Amino acid sequence: MTSMRLEHVDYHVFAHESAQDFSEDVSQWHQLDGQIKLSMEAGTALYISWGQGPLQYSMEVRETTFFHQELLHMVSMDKHPYWARFISHFIHWQFEDAQHQILLLSTGEEKIFLSSQYEDGMFQGDSVRVAQFKPL
């Protein structure tokens, strides 16, 4: 488990997703093909997306982008109900399973789950699902 203070959250989405207004969407979960950027204190950043380890299409956390930045559009998520409760707090993250299909972010009491799932719920997807509840 790792912990840092969160300052900003951005979704980096592809052109085909940019019409969806993630910043206003309060459905049960968000689904994006791109990545999530967590800007932490001291200017560090973490990028979360689907990757290749330990399985193909597992959740990964990196200090560098997963995609060429010119392919992505940024959507600020700081004020969205999913993320606003995490801003300015220390967040902890850990994988919930050995195959890294589910990544839990928490502040202690507050939780959000990131998983490599398709819209139909199948795991090992080339997408990121963001939800307030633990995926099945």
Tab-separated table of C-alpha atoms in Angstrom:
chain	number	residue	atom	x	y	z
A	1	MET	CA	0.000	0.000	0.000
A	2	THR	CA	1.251	3.463	-0.896
A	3	SER	CA	0.043	6.867	0.340
A	4	MET	CA	0.293	10.451	-0.967
A	5	ARG	CA	-1.775	13.658	-0.773
A	6	LEU	CA	-3.976	14.125	-3.856
A	7	GLU	CA	-4.183	17.582	-5.469
A	8	HIS	CA	-5.937	17.010	-8.833
A	9	VAL	CA	-7.644	14.279	-10.844
A	10	ASP	CA	-7.948	14.298	-14.624
A	11	TYR	CA	-9.337	11.758	-17.029
A	12	HIS	CA	-7.331	11.542	-20.244
A	13	VAL	CA	-9.743	10.267	-22.883
A	14	PHE	CA	-9.569	9.492	-26.584
A	15	ALA	CA	-11.420	11.543	-29.216
A	16	HIS	CA	-14.241	8.987	-29.484
A	17	GLU	CA	-14.915	9.455	-25.728
A	18	SER	CA	-14.561	13.234	-25.567
A	19	ALA	CA	-18.257	13.868	-26.321
A	20	GLN	CA	-19.169	12.205	-23.028
A	21	ASP	CA	-19.193	14.767	-20.224
A	22	PHE	CA	-17.535	12.755	-17.481
A	23	SER	CA	-17.330	15.816	-15.216
A	24	GLU	CA	-21.170	15.970	-15.091
A	25	ASP	CA	-21.934	12.242	-15.321
A	26	VAL	CA	-23.041	10.865	-11.939
A	27	SER	CA	-24.070	7.402	-13.125
A	28	GLN	CA	-23.069	4.346	-11.102
A	29	TRP	CA	-19.718	4.157	-12.850
A	30	HIS	CA	-17.525	5.747	-15.491
A	31	GLN	CA	-15.929	3.788	-18.286
A	32	LEU	CA	-12.956	5.165	-20.228
A	33	ASP	CA	-10.468	3.703	-22.662
A	34	GLY	CA	-7.697	6.147	-21.754
A	35	GLN	CA	-6.099	6.815	-18.383
A	36	ILE	CA	-6.553	8.637	-15.091
A	37	LYS	CA	-3.942	11.122	-13.942
A	38	LEU	CA	-3.589	11.699	-10.208
A	39	SER	CA	-1.554	14.832	-9.491
A	40	MET	CA	0.014	14.510	-6.075
A	41	GLU	CA	1.759	16.874	-3.708
A	42	ALA	CA	5.277	18.014	-4.621
A	43	GLY	CA	4.429	17.928	-8.321
A	44	THR	CA	4.475	14.165	-8.742
A	45	ALA	CA	1.883	12.408	-10.876
A	46	LEU	CA	0.575	8.886	-11.149
A	47	TYR	CA	-1.150	7.464	-14.208
A	48	ILE	CA	-3.634	4.619	-13.919
A	49	SER	CA	-4.893	2.561	-16.824
A	50	TRP	CA	-5.121	-0.940	-18.200
A	51	GLY	CA	-1.750	-2.493	-18.904
A	52	GLN	CA	0.070	-5.741	-19.442
A	53	GLY	CA	0.996	-7.031	-16.056
A	54	PRO	CA	0.710	-9.363	-14.328
A	55	LEU	CA	-1.890	-10.369	-16.975
A	56	GLN	CA	-2.743	-8.770	-20.287
A	57	TYR	CA	-5.261	-6.008	-19.464
A	58	SER	CA	-4.542	-5.666	-15.763
A	59	MET	CA	-4.767	-2.384	-13.851
A	60	GLU	CA	-1.409	-0.602	-13.651
A	61	VAL	CA	-0.050	2.457	-11.873
A	62	ARG	CA	2.876	4.294	-13.478
A	63	GLU	CA	4.749	7.551	-13.114
A	64	THR	CA	4.587	8.090	-16.895
A	65	THR	CA	1.693	8.202	-19.330
A	66	PHE	CA	0.406	5.034	-20.960
A	67	PHE	CA	-0.432	6.766	-24.246
A	68	HIS	CA	0.905	9.516	-26.504
A	69	GLN	CA	-0.449	12.703	-24.936
A	70	GLU	CA	-1.442	14.210	-28.302
A	71	LEU	CA	-4.021	11.403	-28.686
A	72	LEU	CA	-5.823	12.301	-25.453
A	73	HIS	CA	-8.203	15.015	-24.273
A	74	MET	CA	-8.071	16.088	-20.613
A	75	VAL	CA	-11.211	16.274	-18.457
A	76	SER	CA	-10.832	17.786	-14.967
A	77	MET	CA	-12.579	15.647	-12.356
A	78	ASP	CA	-11.693	17.605	-9.195
A	79	LYS	CA	-15.300	18.673	-8.503
A	80	HIS	CA	-17.009	15.429	-9.475
A	81	PRO	CA	-18.662	13.631	-6.509
A	82	TYR	CA	-16.521	10.532	-7.121
A	83	TRP	CA	-13.295	12.486	-6.702
A	84	ALA	CA	-13.990	15.717	-4.740
A	85	ARG	CA	-13.933	13.826	-1.432
A	86	PHE	CA	-10.357	12.678	-2.177
A	87	ILE	CA	-8.858	16.070	-3.082
A	88	SER	CA	-6.450	17.404	-0.400
A	89	HIS	CA	-6.469	14.061	1.414
A	90	PHE	CA	-3.869	11.361	1.683
A	91	ILE	CA	-4.916	8.515	-0.538
A	92	HIS	CA	-3.830	4.918	-0.221
A	93	TRP	CA	-3.935	2.401	-3.020
A	94	GLN	CA	-3.665	-1.334	-3.220
A	95	PHE	CA	-4.622	-4.094	-5.582
A	96	GLU	CA	-7.574	-6.122	-4.388
A	97	ASP	CA	-6.576	-9.296	-6.209
A	98	ALA	CA	-3.444	-11.108	-7.385
A	99	GLN	CA	-4.264	-10.515	-11.065
A	100	HIS	CA	-4.529	-6.710	-10.567
A	101	GLN	CA	-8.018	-6.485	-12.032
A	102	ILE	CA	-9.220	-4.210	-9.197
A	103	LEU	CA	-7.330	-1.256	-7.707
A	104	LEU	CA	-8.734	0.267	-4.524
A	105	LEU	CA	-8.100	3.938	-3.744
A	106	SER	CA	-9.089	5.101	-0.266
A	107	THR	CA	-8.711	7.881	2.268
A	108	GLY	CA	-9.523	5.521	5.111
A	109	GLU	CA	-13.300	5.977	5.086
A	110	GLU	CA	-13.840	6.974	1.453
A	111	LYS	CA	-13.266	4.399	-1.292
A	112	ILE	CA	-13.257	4.227	-5.053
A	113	PHE	CA	-12.597	1.165	-7.206
A	114	LEU	CA	-10.792	1.125	-10.541
A	115	SER	CA	-11.064	-2.038	-12.575
A	116	SER	CA	-10.170	-3.305	-16.032
A	117	GLN	CA	-13.733	-4.169	-17.018
A	118	TYR	CA	-15.847	-3.840	-20.122
A	119	GLU	CA	-19.362	-2.415	-20.035
A	120	ASP	CA	-20.778	-5.940	-19.752
A	121	GLY	CA	-18.736	-6.535	-16.576
A	122	MET	CA	-16.133	-8.873	-18.077
A	123	PHE	CA	-12.659	-8.406	-16.575
A	124	GLN	CA	-9.348	-8.140	-18.442
A	125	GLY	CA	-10.725	-5.278	-20.495
A	126	ASP	CA	-8.792	-2.623	-22.370
A	127	SER	CA	-10.683	0.040	-20.437
A	128	VAL	CA	-10.927	1.518	-16.947
A	129	ARG	CA	-14.116	1.393	-14.893
A	130	VAL	CA	-14.385	3.898	-12.035
A	131	ALA	CA	-17.005	3.012	-9.404
A	132	GLN	CA	-17.889	3.670	-5.797
A	133	PHE	CA	-18.709	0.003	-5.269
A	134	LYS	CA	-16.477	-3.042	-5.494
A	135	PRO	CA	-16.824	-4.865	-8.821
A	136	LEU	CA	-18.053	-8.437	-8.705
